[in-house]
Amino acid sequence: MTEAKQKLSDECYTSNGIVCLNLSNRGLKKIPVKAFDIKKLGFLCVSDNELHSISDFLEAAKGLKYFVANNNRIESFPKSSINLYQLTCLDLSFNRLREVPGSLESCKSLKFLNLCSNSITEIPDFCFSFRRLEVLSLGSNRIKCLPEIGSKNWTLKSLVLESNCFTELSGSVCNLVALQSLRLNGNSLTSLPRQLDSLEQLQILRLDNNKFEFIPCQIFDLESLVELGLSHNQISEVPEEIAKLARLDILNLSFNNIEELPNEIGYLSELKNLNAEGNPLQLIPPSLARLGCLLELNLGKADLTEFDENFCFCSNLRVLNLASNGILFLPLEFSNLKILSILDLSSNGLEIFPEIIATLPALEVLLLGDNRLTDVSDELGRLKRLKQLTLENNDFEEFPQSLCELESLQVLNLTGNRLANLPDDFKKLRQLRILQFPGNAIEEFPDVLCRMKQLEQLDLAGNRIAQLPEDLKHLTCLESLNLSNNNFSDFPTEVCVVPALRQLRLHQGSGKKLLQIHEDIGCLDLLTHLDLSDNELTSLPETLGRLTHLRDLLLQNNRLKVVPDAVRQLKSLKTLKLENNLIAYLPRSIEELGGQSVNFKADGNPSKVPPAEIVFGGEVKPIGAFVHKYDEREQSLVKRMIEAIQYRIDKADFRHLFRKLGVSEDRMTAIENEFKGKEKSKERIPQGFLAWQEEKAHLATSGELIRILHLIGLTKMSAELRSQKAVTDMIRL
């Protein structure tokens, strides 16, 4: 067995009696031919690679049953008939196909075909002629219409046509008599075919994000319907015929123009999820109280000013969204919701905390942000199951002591209040994992936080903190720390000893600007995200190059003149942002960053090399290629310039010239000592130029040499080189 074949065999495994080979996310540009030498190969996955085509040798895999090749760059598929007679599942989604491959017609055993997220414009007739196909997924393409389906199809159960270009739906869809799920969301439909009621087995119908002004009456004859999606349309009325959909389990009417829900909705006895968010509703019909099976109710972003007490008898309710209304109090009957686990009352204008909330024993998530609360009830501590509490953007000046009794709390958001400290009892929140506390009035880092070793995310941005305690190192589980927009005079080195830190944010858009970063930053060897934007950094320490796991480096809006050398050592880098600095020249090494997938931004710099239009594209390969060619030409020009003038410069000007060029004193002294005496003195000038090029690297340019010669009074020589450069630039152009 060859080594290549042996490696592939080692990747194989067996699942439910099928030999499987998973080659996903390997950077493959071709499927290894040896893959098809594996005996009885039934499942092949090559997703998340760089395949451009599926070669004809796919025919060699006659026993293949499952072929998954999503998230590639496939533009073509074998055009001739392929002998994959046993193929039952084919996934070619998220590729670049412009048509459904005609060769698939010979795959008679297909049950599942996924061609979502390509560039397909037409559906061929044979797609509805497969005798075994149960799922056909063609969402997120450019399809405008269905083909004529001449005879009834008795096998297709699911048809996905979401996010296409349909303006009308052909009546031939009604020949898909076994259809159970039809997804047409994200098109431009205004009506449905009259014969839709022939789809007697249809259970899921999604028509969200279309242009319906009314609910098509044909829908009310679909008695098997379990889920109906009509969100994000222009519907203004729900007819009383809605009651005919007695089996309805999920009804989504969100973001329409509905002012009133009919009483007949109360007859939908099986309804478990009702979403009417984003409608101008002012009242809830009392009949909704009969919905005994209701588990989730979304009435957010409406015009409600009160919550009907009758509705509190939906005792099975688990999720209730009343956000963005004008509800200022809750009825006493609200306590009947004994198993309610999620309650959203954010953005209602609440000034007084509704104490009845403290009587909900099963509550796990309570959202009260964007109100006008100044305190909460002392009874809040009774919510022993509460895991998430958001109180952002209220008017708290003192920390509510009752919060410290929430022994199960894992997430606490107090963003945008006026809190100046945390009480010592805060340490009682032993389950707290995430604390969001930006935009408050803290001047000193709360010592109590250093005793909360379980913290994983801590956000203290937008406060007035000037220094950090050494005990920060005790936060051994802390992975994310945001200290942006505070008052640090220097880089807080205390963060460099937080052992598990993976994300550090120190952008200072509205805080005191940092002038430099301490070399200890290199100790954060697990760091994956570093945000140092909006400071006044002119350089970065070389130790930054030790951050081998760093994926995101944000340096925009600083005063960097060059791309730090340490950056090219960051082999895991996927995002580098350098916008609005002072960088005129990008280094040749820029093309080495993280491969082609790196997100590189350097707009808003005084770019000379490469020019701004190339930098704006953000593609590191073209940028690197341009700089590479420019460097070669520039080095050649500088070499010719030096050869032309090096023996014309007076030896007495040695120190004056090279001091202006920025050569170090130690280097100049070493050259003078090495080339002592008259017989060797002529070599000092060439050696000085060599030192200049070595020390200044890409800053040792022809333009800089011309400028310095003019500056020290060698104007004639400077003019000659300027003319030489002008001729070279003309040839380049």
XYZ file of C-alpha atoms in Angstrom:
733
model
C 0.000 0.000 0.000
C 1.409 3.447 -0.950
C 2.047 6.026 1.778
C -0.686 8.355 0.386
C -3.228 5.546 0.319
C -2.216 4.443 3.805
C -2.814 7.984 5.170
C -6.285 8.085 3.617
C -7.089 4.669 5.024
C -6.107 5.926 8.460
C -8.708 8.702 8.105
C -11.515 6.200 7.550
C -14.065 5.114 10.112
C -17.230 3.049 10.079
C -20.652 4.382 11.057
C -23.821 2.292 10.873
C -21.981 -0.205 8.712
C -20.873 2.460 6.168
C -17.174 3.157 5.442
C -16.681 6.924 5.859
C -13.859 9.281 4.851
C -13.814 12.848 6.213
C -11.462 15.229 4.352
C -13.158 18.482 5.346
C -11.206 21.678 5.994
C -7.903 20.424 4.546
C -7.216 23.152 1.957
C -7.769 20.615 -0.830
C -7.893 21.843 -4.424
C -8.553 18.359 -5.793
C -10.089 15.223 -4.381
C -7.280 12.667 -3.913
C -7.656 9.945 -6.558
C -6.601 7.378 -3.985
C -9.747 8.115 -1.995
C -11.721 5.995 -4.442
C -9.400 3.023 -3.976
C -10.768 2.559 -0.464
C -12.927 -0.536 -0.461
C -16.648 -0.096 0.068
C -16.362 3.678 0.526
C -19.931 4.834 1.227
C -19.540 8.328 2.732
C -17.145 11.033 1.485
C -16.998 14.524 3.003
C -14.807 17.189 1.355
C -16.553 20.297 2.713
C -14.761 23.553 3.576
C -11.949 23.136 1.049
C -10.884 24.991 -2.105
C -12.283 22.662 -4.767
C -13.169 24.312 -8.076
C -14.571 21.276 -9.850
C -15.570 17.675 -9.291
C -13.457 15.623 -11.673
C -14.804 12.822 -13.811
C -12.970 10.246 -11.673
C -15.923 10.613 -9.298
C -17.396 7.848 -11.430
C -14.854 5.497 -9.880
C -16.806 5.658 -6.612
C -19.695 3.544 -7.782
C -20.594 2.472 -4.249
C -20.751 6.022 -2.860
C -24.007 6.727 -0.999
C -23.280 10.083 0.650
C -21.213 12.874 -0.920
C -20.827 16.161 0.987
C -18.915 18.996 -0.730
C -20.446 22.185 0.664
C -18.435 25.373 1.255
C -16.048 25.062 -1.655
C -15.631 27.005 -4.905
C -17.119 24.436 -7.225
C -18.171 25.910 -10.556
C -18.545 22.726 -12.584
C -19.695 19.151 -12.139
C -19.178 16.232 -14.563
C -21.434 16.980 -17.531
C -21.636 13.438 -18.791
C -23.802 10.853 -17.110
C -22.233 9.578 -13.890
C -22.588 6.050 -12.575
C -23.369 6.888 -8.970
C -26.408 4.643 -8.938
C -26.280 4.180 -5.157
C -25.900 7.884 -4.307
C -28.707 8.861 -1.932
C -27.380 12.144 -0.488
C -25.594 14.957 -2.346
C -24.690 18.296 -0.729
C -23.178 20.936 -3.030
C -24.421 23.978 -1.108
C -22.373 27.163 -0.751
C -20.507 26.797 -4.033
C -20.499 28.657 -7.361
C -22.690 26.497 -9.558
C -24.699 28.390 -12.175
C -26.947 25.502 -13.081
C -28.190 22.220 -11.693
C -25.736 19.666 -13.163
C -27.507 17.702 -15.883
C -25.453 14.603 -15.066
C -27.417 14.248 -11.809
C -30.376 12.947 -13.793
C -28.697 9.521 -13.835
C -28.517 9.410 -10.004
C -31.782 7.528 -9.653
C -31.369 6.715 -5.949
C -31.121 10.313 -4.729
C -33.190 11.068 -1.620
C -31.534 14.311 -0.504
C -30.208 17.037 -2.833
C -28.885 20.306 -1.401
C -27.864 23.044 -3.849
C -28.464 26.051 -1.603
C -26.339 29.206 -1.866
C -25.099 28.891 -5.423
C -25.898 31.045 -8.461
C -28.506 28.803 -10.088
C -31.134 30.564 -12.211
C -33.308 27.652 -13.415
C -34.616 24.338 -12.104
C -34.526 21.579 -14.734
C -37.584 19.334 -15.138
C -35.762 16.197 -13.999
C -35.479 17.567 -10.434
C -39.133 16.647 -9.960
C -38.869 13.303 -11.757
C -36.701 11.461 -9.235
C -38.720 8.570 -7.870
C -37.003 8.568 -4.473
C -36.102 12.212 -3.851
C -37.566 13.423 -0.539
C -35.677 16.682 0.082
C -34.795 19.280 -2.567
C -33.057 22.377 -1.248
C -32.468 25.281 -3.668
C -32.528 28.253 -1.304
C -30.370 31.373 -1.765
C -30.031 31.155 -5.528
C -31.411 33.339 -8.352
C -34.397 31.268 -9.418
C -37.446 33.116 -10.722
C -39.904 30.331 -11.493
C -40.647 26.625 -11.234
C -40.627 24.340 -14.289
C -43.870 22.758 -15.395
C -44.467 19.704 -13.213
C -46.550 17.605 -15.608
C -47.531 14.722 -13.369
C -48.038 14.212 -9.676
C -44.933 13.660 -7.579
C -45.557 11.222 -4.712
C -42.147 11.260 -2.996
C -40.909 14.844 -2.463
C -41.562 15.872 1.138
C -39.504 19.025 1.548
C -38.907 21.838 -0.971
C -36.691 24.785 -0.003
C -36.907 27.823 -2.296
C -36.151 30.574 0.222
C -34.170 33.700 -0.749
C -34.688 33.495 -4.496
C -36.336 35.813 -7.023
C -39.911 34.496 -7.188
C -42.620 37.079 -7.827
C -45.292 34.427 -8.383
C -45.583 30.719 -7.730
C -46.660 28.362 -10.498
C -49.716 26.223 -9.855
C -47.651 23.183 -10.824
C -46.270 23.160 -7.276
C -49.628 21.698 -6.324
C -48.632 18.464 -8.100
C -46.159 17.822 -5.297
C -48.885 16.035 -3.407
C -46.607 14.471 -0.752
C -45.098 17.810 0.245
C -44.858 18.337 4.002
C -42.578 21.396 4.105
C -42.538 24.331 1.689
C -40.164 27.217 2.374
C -40.708 30.308 0.247
C -39.464 32.986 2.636
C -37.257 35.746 1.276
C -38.885 36.190 -2.147
C -41.257 38.819 -3.589
C -44.520 36.891 -3.605
C -47.865 38.663 -3.304
C -50.182 35.679 -3.850
C -50.355 31.864 -3.943
C -51.885 29.471 -6.517
C -55.567 28.657 -6.059
C -55.012 24.893 -6.011
C -52.769 25.057 -2.939
C -55.351 23.139 -0.914
C -54.338 19.990 -2.851
C -51.213 19.886 -0.667
C -53.127 17.971 1.972
C -50.017 16.764 3.817
C -48.347 20.183 4.090
C -47.282 20.844 7.680
C -44.736 23.680 7.355
C -45.315 26.767 5.212
C -42.889 29.659 5.481
C -43.786 32.862 3.643
C -41.763 35.317 5.727
C -40.040 38.283 4.060
C -42.313 38.534 1.021
C -44.751 41.238 -0.115
C -48.121 39.890 0.983
C -50.679 42.554 1.874
C -53.184 39.955 3.071
C -53.104 36.311 4.141
C -54.052 34.202 1.083
C -57.346 32.459 1.810
C -56.052 29.149 0.359
C -53.877 28.775 3.448
C -56.917 28.282 5.660
C -57.768 25.054 3.803
C -54.421 23.467 4.716
C -55.799 21.529 7.659
C -52.530 19.646 8.348
C -50.562 22.861 8.820
C -48.459 22.864 11.982
C -46.185 25.861 11.312
C -47.060 29.070 9.447
C -44.539 31.878 8.937
C -45.805 35.247 7.692
C -43.369 37.669 9.320
C -41.946 40.766 7.606
C -44.768 41.270 5.105
C -47.325 44.074 4.767
C -50.330 42.286 6.275
C -52.811 44.513 8.102
C -55.501 42.002 9.103
C -55.786 38.420 10.347
C -59.094 36.912 9.114
C -61.311 34.960 11.493
C -60.758 31.906 9.247
C -57.461 31.464 11.080
C -59.471 29.292 13.470
C -59.679 26.585 10.761
C -55.968 25.810 11.276
C -56.761 23.710 14.333
C -53.428 21.834 14.328
C -51.278 24.963 14.209
C -48.344 24.739 16.579
C -46.284 27.796 15.516
C -47.689 31.070 14.155
C -45.323 33.898 13.225
C -47.008 37.212 12.365
C -44.162 39.493 13.446
C -43.292 42.790 11.780
C -46.444 43.449 9.799
C -49.067 46.205 10.095
C -51.594 44.305 12.238
C -53.475 46.527 14.691
C -55.756 43.881 16.138
C -55.700 40.116 16.589
C -59.050 38.338 16.108
C -60.725 36.502 18.974
C -60.679 33.387 16.772
C -56.970 32.918 17.515
C -58.183 31.656 20.876
C -59.538 28.553 19.118
C -56.057 27.408 18.086
C -55.943 24.990 20.983
C -52.651 23.340 19.892
C -50.736 26.625 19.537
C -47.421 26.613 21.375
C -45.603 29.599 19.872
C -47.273 32.901 18.914
C -45.064 35.706 17.593
C -46.743 39.053 16.931
C -43.700 41.262 17.584
C -43.342 44.519 15.676
C -47.035 45.173 15.027
C -49.001 48.254 16.186
C -51.112 46.186 18.595
C -52.848 48.108 21.363
C -54.909 45.315 22.903
C -54.648 41.557 23.384
C -57.941 39.722 22.740
C -59.232 38.056 25.933
C -59.734 34.788 24.031
C -55.985 34.239 24.011
C -56.335 33.212 27.633
C -57.796 29.922 26.331
C -54.476 28.950 24.743
C -53.614 26.400 27.389
C -50.759 24.853 25.391
C -48.985 28.155 24.715
C -45.312 28.032 25.665
C -43.905 31.161 23.985
C -45.566 34.532 23.422
C -43.787 37.398 21.697
C -45.564 40.765 21.856
C -42.497 42.994 21.781
C -42.270 46.273 19.852
C -46.032 46.843 19.876
C -48.134 49.675 21.340
C -49.337 47.897 24.477
C -49.819 49.965 27.615
C -51.080 47.136 29.827
C -50.963 43.371 30.088
C -54.444 41.809 30.283
C -54.901 39.962 33.568
C -56.909 37.244 31.817
C -53.877 36.231 29.865
C -52.085 35.333 33.082
C -54.050 32.076 33.058
C -51.903 30.666 30.256
C -50.229 28.692 32.983
C -47.902 26.720 30.686
C -46.177 29.851 29.397
C -42.387 29.617 29.538
C -41.224 32.577 27.418
C -42.861 36.023 27.426
C -41.519 38.997 25.455
C -43.130 42.363 26.233
C -40.128 44.536 25.302
C -40.466 47.967 23.702
C -44.029 48.713 24.752
C -45.422 51.152 27.311
C -46.266 48.710 30.084
C -45.687 50.390 33.456
C -47.112 47.746 35.804
C -48.068 44.077 35.893
C -51.342 42.673 37.336
C -51.359 40.591 40.511
C -52.518 37.609 38.443
C -49.067 37.612 36.837
C -47.973 35.335 39.696
C -49.998 32.519 38.069
C -47.185 32.082 35.530
C -45.444 29.589 37.815
C -43.248 27.977 35.151
C -42.287 31.156 33.265
C -38.521 30.961 32.687
C -37.798 33.958 30.377
C -39.332 37.432 30.801
C -38.375 40.456 28.685
C -39.638 43.828 29.908
C -36.852 45.972 28.469
C -37.600 49.389 26.928
C -40.968 49.982 28.577
C -40.260 53.127 30.571
C -40.581 51.344 33.916
C -39.781 53.630 36.857
C -40.799 51.208 39.605
C -39.697 47.601 39.720
C -42.790 45.312 39.449
C -42.554 43.364 42.703
C -44.823 40.644 41.378
C -41.826 39.401 39.351
C -40.245 38.132 42.575
C -43.099 35.583 42.867
C -42.070 33.699 39.689
C -40.137 30.725 41.100
C -39.003 29.244 37.747
C -37.623 32.482 36.281
C -34.139 32.027 34.799
C -33.784 35.052 32.488
C -35.026 38.552 33.374
C -34.430 41.415 30.937
C -35.115 44.902 32.309
C -32.719 47.067 30.308
C -33.493 50.503 28.890
C -36.023 51.532 31.536
C -35.878 54.220 34.253
C -35.367 52.043 37.301
C -33.449 53.426 40.276
C -33.839 50.391 42.509
C -35.206 46.848 42.555
C -37.295 45.027 45.121
C -35.659 43.518 48.193
C -37.666 40.407 47.315
C -35.695 39.886 44.087
C -33.319 37.608 45.985
C -36.121 35.031 46.133
C -35.478 34.173 42.487
C -33.117 31.328 43.318
C -33.102 29.968 39.751
C -32.296 33.273 38.034
C -29.251 32.848 35.788
C -29.303 36.015 33.658
C -30.271 39.550 34.696
C -29.929 42.625 32.493
C -30.422 46.101 33.967
C -28.478 48.117 31.410
C -29.263 51.772 30.709
C -31.351 52.497 33.799
C -30.784 55.123 36.535
C -29.077 53.158 39.309
C -26.725 55.206 41.492
C -26.324 52.599 44.204
C -25.838 48.885 43.704
C -29.049 46.999 44.674
C -28.082 44.833 47.634
C -30.726 42.208 46.807
C -28.784 41.220 43.673
C -26.158 39.652 45.910
C -28.712 37.036 46.998
C -29.149 35.624 43.464
C -27.084 32.527 44.134
C -27.595 30.986 40.649
C -26.783 34.163 38.685
C -24.321 33.577 35.835
C -24.746 36.723 33.684
C -25.216 40.260 35.030
C -25.458 43.328 32.788
C -25.390 46.763 34.463
C -24.121 48.755 31.497
C -24.831 52.481 31.349
C -25.863 53.293 34.889
C -24.152 55.604 37.419
C -22.707 53.044 39.785
C -19.419 53.957 41.480
C -18.604 50.701 43.275
C -19.568 47.129 44.066
C -20.447 45.960 47.602
C -18.322 43.413 49.414
C -21.294 41.011 49.349
C -20.917 40.859 45.585
C -18.538 37.946 46.188
C -21.574 35.848 47.183
C -22.409 35.514 43.478
C -20.280 32.379 43.210
C -21.859 31.251 39.919
C -21.281 34.551 38.107
C -19.398 34.016 34.840
C -20.087 37.206 32.882
C -20.151 40.741 34.296
C -20.941 43.641 31.969
C -20.302 46.935 33.744
C -19.269 49.504 31.094
C -20.408 53.120 31.125
C -20.608 53.579 34.892
C -18.660 55.787 37.323
C -16.042 53.435 38.799
C -12.749 55.186 39.606
C -10.974 52.319 41.343
C -10.994 48.706 40.243
C -13.321 46.897 42.707
C -11.188 44.655 44.938
C -14.092 42.263 45.378
C -13.767 41.214 41.745
C -10.294 39.775 42.389
C -11.936 37.255 44.718
C -14.300 35.975 42.018
C -12.056 33.367 40.466
C -14.902 31.899 38.429
C -15.323 35.052 36.265
C -14.830 34.345 32.552
C -15.799 37.682 30.955
C -15.367 41.104 32.518
C -16.310 44.371 30.787
C -15.386 47.595 32.603
C -15.097 49.861 29.560
C -16.136 53.499 29.802
C -15.397 54.016 33.481
C -12.695 56.147 35.161
C -10.220 53.477 36.213
C -6.579 54.645 36.298
C -4.805 51.556 37.617
C -5.303 47.848 38.243
C -4.554 45.773 41.356
C -1.827 43.134 41.363
C -4.427 40.635 42.592
C -5.914 40.601 39.099
C -3.719 37.532 38.561
C -6.089 35.558 40.822
C -8.779 35.635 38.101
C -7.570 32.312 36.738
C -10.667 31.641 34.599
C -10.868 35.105 33.022
C -10.814 34.817 29.224
C -12.178 38.190 28.078
C -11.310 41.595 29.559
C -12.490 44.967 28.252
C -10.798 48.020 29.801
C -11.399 50.432 26.924
C -12.107 54.135 27.444
C -10.680 54.434 30.949
C -7.983 56.713 32.406
C -4.779 54.659 32.290
C -1.683 56.850 31.998
C 0.388 53.830 30.949
C -0.308 50.370 29.661
C -1.646 48.350 32.653
C 0.941 45.571 32.914
C -1.203 43.783 35.512
C -3.262 42.292 32.673
C -0.172 40.431 31.450
C -0.327 37.964 34.351
C -3.951 36.901 33.858
C -3.189 33.291 32.890
C -6.207 32.313 30.750
C -6.772 35.643 28.957
C -7.780 35.256 25.312
C -9.402 38.606 24.501
C -8.087 42.011 25.588
C -9.663 45.317 24.564
C -7.954 48.641 25.280
C -9.285 50.953 22.586
C -9.426 54.530 23.841
C -11.872 56.412 21.643
C -13.010 58.511 24.587
C -10.427 57.654 27.257
C -6.828 58.661 27.964
C -4.621 57.622 25.055
C -1.848 55.065 25.476
C 1.537 56.075 24.032
C 3.230 52.684 24.198
C 2.612 49.025 24.980
C 4.765 47.239 27.545
C 6.906 44.338 26.375
C 5.154 42.074 28.922
C 2.280 41.822 26.440
C 4.222 38.852 25.061
C 3.395 36.870 28.223
C -0.259 36.522 27.136
C 0.506 33.456 25.057
C -3.168 32.361 24.790
C -4.368 35.709 23.411
C -6.508 35.475 20.251
C -7.997 39.007 20.101
C -6.175 42.272 20.874
C -7.783 45.686 20.363
C -5.421 48.657 20.761
C -7.267 51.016 18.423
C -7.858 54.725 19.063
C -4.616 55.354 20.972
C -1.442 57.276 20.050
C 0.911 54.355 19.575
C 3.976 54.967 17.406
C 5.436 51.469 17.778
C 4.786 48.032 19.243
C 7.199 45.829 21.227
C 8.954 42.943 19.486
C 7.503 40.594 22.115
C 4.125 40.947 20.366
C 5.480 38.356 17.941
C 5.259 35.718 20.673
C 1.456 35.754 20.525
C 1.296 32.778 18.192
C -2.445 32.226 18.728
C -3.422 35.823 17.938
C -6.143 35.956 15.257
C -7.388 39.550 15.497
C -5.141 42.594 15.887
C -6.867 45.989 15.812
C -4.513 48.977 15.529
C -6.615 51.526 13.654
C -6.536 55.219 14.599
C -3.027 55.337 16.049
C 0.179 57.088 14.931
C 2.098 54.145 13.518
C 4.451 55.070 10.672
C 5.424 51.499 9.808
C 3.853 48.072 10.128
C 5.522 46.630 13.242
C 8.050 43.881 12.465
C 6.462 41.671 15.124
C 3.266 41.436 13.064
C 4.812 39.191 10.421
C 5.539 36.573 13.108
C 1.816 36.209 13.866
C 1.133 33.161 11.706
C -2.419 32.649 13.032
C -3.523 36.192 12.208
C -6.873 36.457 10.393
C -7.713 40.138 10.972
C -5.288 43.086 10.860
C -6.705 46.610 10.978
C -4.341 49.549 10.432
C -6.734 52.225 9.162
C -6.018 55.902 9.842
C -2.383 55.691 10.894
C 0.637 57.409 9.307
C 1.874 54.477 7.244
C 3.256 55.504 3.854
C 4.949 52.230 2.950
C 3.702 48.709 3.523
C 6.408 46.047 3.933
C 6.977 43.239 1.490
C 6.284 40.730 4.283
C 2.601 41.743 4.316
C 1.821 38.909 1.894
C 2.974 36.364 4.499
C 0.066 37.191 6.835
C -2.225 34.260 7.519
C -2.817 33.292 3.890
C -5.433 34.626 1.467
C -8.242 34.648 4.012
C -6.763 37.446 6.178
C -9.043 40.463 6.693
C -6.619 43.341 6.098
C -7.594 47.016 6.288
C -5.213 49.967 5.901
C -7.417 52.735 4.464
C -6.883 56.312 5.566
C -3.077 56.187 5.571
C -0.842 58.480 3.448
C -0.098 55.462 1.255
C 2.682 55.821 -1.265
C 3.678 52.193 -1.702
C 1.421 50.630 -2.709
C -0.960 53.388 -3.859
C -4.204 53.938 -1.958
C -6.436 52.215 -4.541
C -4.545 48.930 -4.083
C -4.506 49.250 -0.275
C -8.259 49.926 -0.298
C -8.896 46.490 -1.806
C -7.555 44.842 1.355
C -6.181 41.803 -0.518
C -2.778 40.933 0.909
C -1.548 38.992 -2.135
C -1.860 41.874 -4.658
C -0.491 44.289 -2.054
C 2.483 42.027 -1.401
C 3.101 41.501 -5.132
C 3.105 45.262 -5.768
C 5.466 45.959 -2.856
C 7.726 43.104 -3.947
C 8.137 44.554 -7.432
C 8.472 48.090 -6.098
C 11.193 47.046 -3.636
C 13.206 45.385 -6.382
C 13.087 48.525 -8.530
C 13.722 50.842 -5.589
C 16.723 48.833 -4.394
C 18.138 48.860 -7.883
C 17.673 52.654 -8.113
C 19.255 53.283 -4.684
C 22.194 51.073 -5.642
C 22.779 53.058 -8.864
C 22.493 56.345 -6.945
C 25.056 55.248 -4.352
C 27.449 54.071 -7.049
C 27.122 57.448 -8.754
C 27.948 59.566 -5.704
C 29.808 57.518 -3.109
C 33.291 58.582 -4.195
C 32.238 62.200 -4.770
C 31.357 62.849 -1.157
C 34.086 64.445 0.954
C 35.353 62.088 3.645
C 35.072 64.952 6.130
C 31.300 64.884 5.667
C 31.092 61.216 6.753
C 29.602 61.743 10.215
C 27.419 64.699 9.238
C 25.834 62.795 6.316
C 25.178 59.501 8.045
C 23.995 61.083 11.281
C 21.293 62.824 9.207
C 20.509 59.521 7.478
C 19.933 58.014 10.920
C 22.855 55.586 11.152
C 23.661 54.764 14.780
C 26.717 56.283 16.470
C 28.053 52.846 17.363
C 27.924 51.742 13.731
C 29.694 54.884 12.508
C 32.432 54.459 15.146
C 32.894 50.811 14.132
C 33.304 51.815 10.472
C 35.846 54.499 11.339
C 37.862 52.059 13.456
C 37.802 49.397 10.753
C 38.843 51.748 7.972
C 41.574 53.833 9.591
C 44.242 55.621 7.640
C 44.251 57.418 4.316
C 44.542 54.252 2.227
C 41.247 52.885 3.652
C 39.363 56.114 4.237
C 37.695 55.968 0.803
C 35.830 52.839 1.902
C 34.094 54.582 4.783
C 31.413 56.210 2.593
C 30.341 52.940 0.818
C 30.308 51.149 4.184
C 28.206 53.962 5.631
C 25.628 53.534 2.872
C 25.603 49.790 3.533
C 24.956 50.451 7.230
C 22.157 52.886 6.333
C 20.407 50.270 4.198
C 20.778 47.562 6.844
C 19.537 49.689 9.748
C 16.729 51.545 7.982
C 15.566 48.703 5.729
C 12.557 49.864 3.663
C 13.031 53.448 4.923
C 16.355 53.661 3.089
C 14.752 55.032 -0.069
C 15.895 57.091 -3.012
C 13.632 59.947 -1.917
C 15.170 60.005 1.574
C 18.711 60.059 0.140
C 17.834 63.004 -2.146
C 16.244 64.884 0.764
C 19.225 64.474 3.112
C 21.785 65.462 0.456
C 19.827 68.661 -0.143
C 19.524 69.233 3.611
C 23.307 69.119 4.218
C 24.057 71.467 1.334
C 24.974 69.031 -1.457
C 22.304 70.583 -3.662
C 23.967 69.863 -7.011
C 24.333 66.179 -6.183
C 20.757 66.118 -4.871
C 19.460 67.672 -8.123
C 21.302 65.070 -10.221
C 19.750 62.209 -8.271
C 16.307 63.851 -8.435
C 16.576 63.913 -12.231
C 17.698 60.277 -12.254
C 14.703 59.323 -10.098
C 12.296 61.288 -12.309
C 13.457 59.385 -15.386
C 13.082 56.054 -13.563
C 9.592 56.971 -12.328
C 8.582 57.928 -15.873
C 9.728 54.538 -17.142
C 7.761 52.814 -14.343
C 4.632 54.748 -15.223
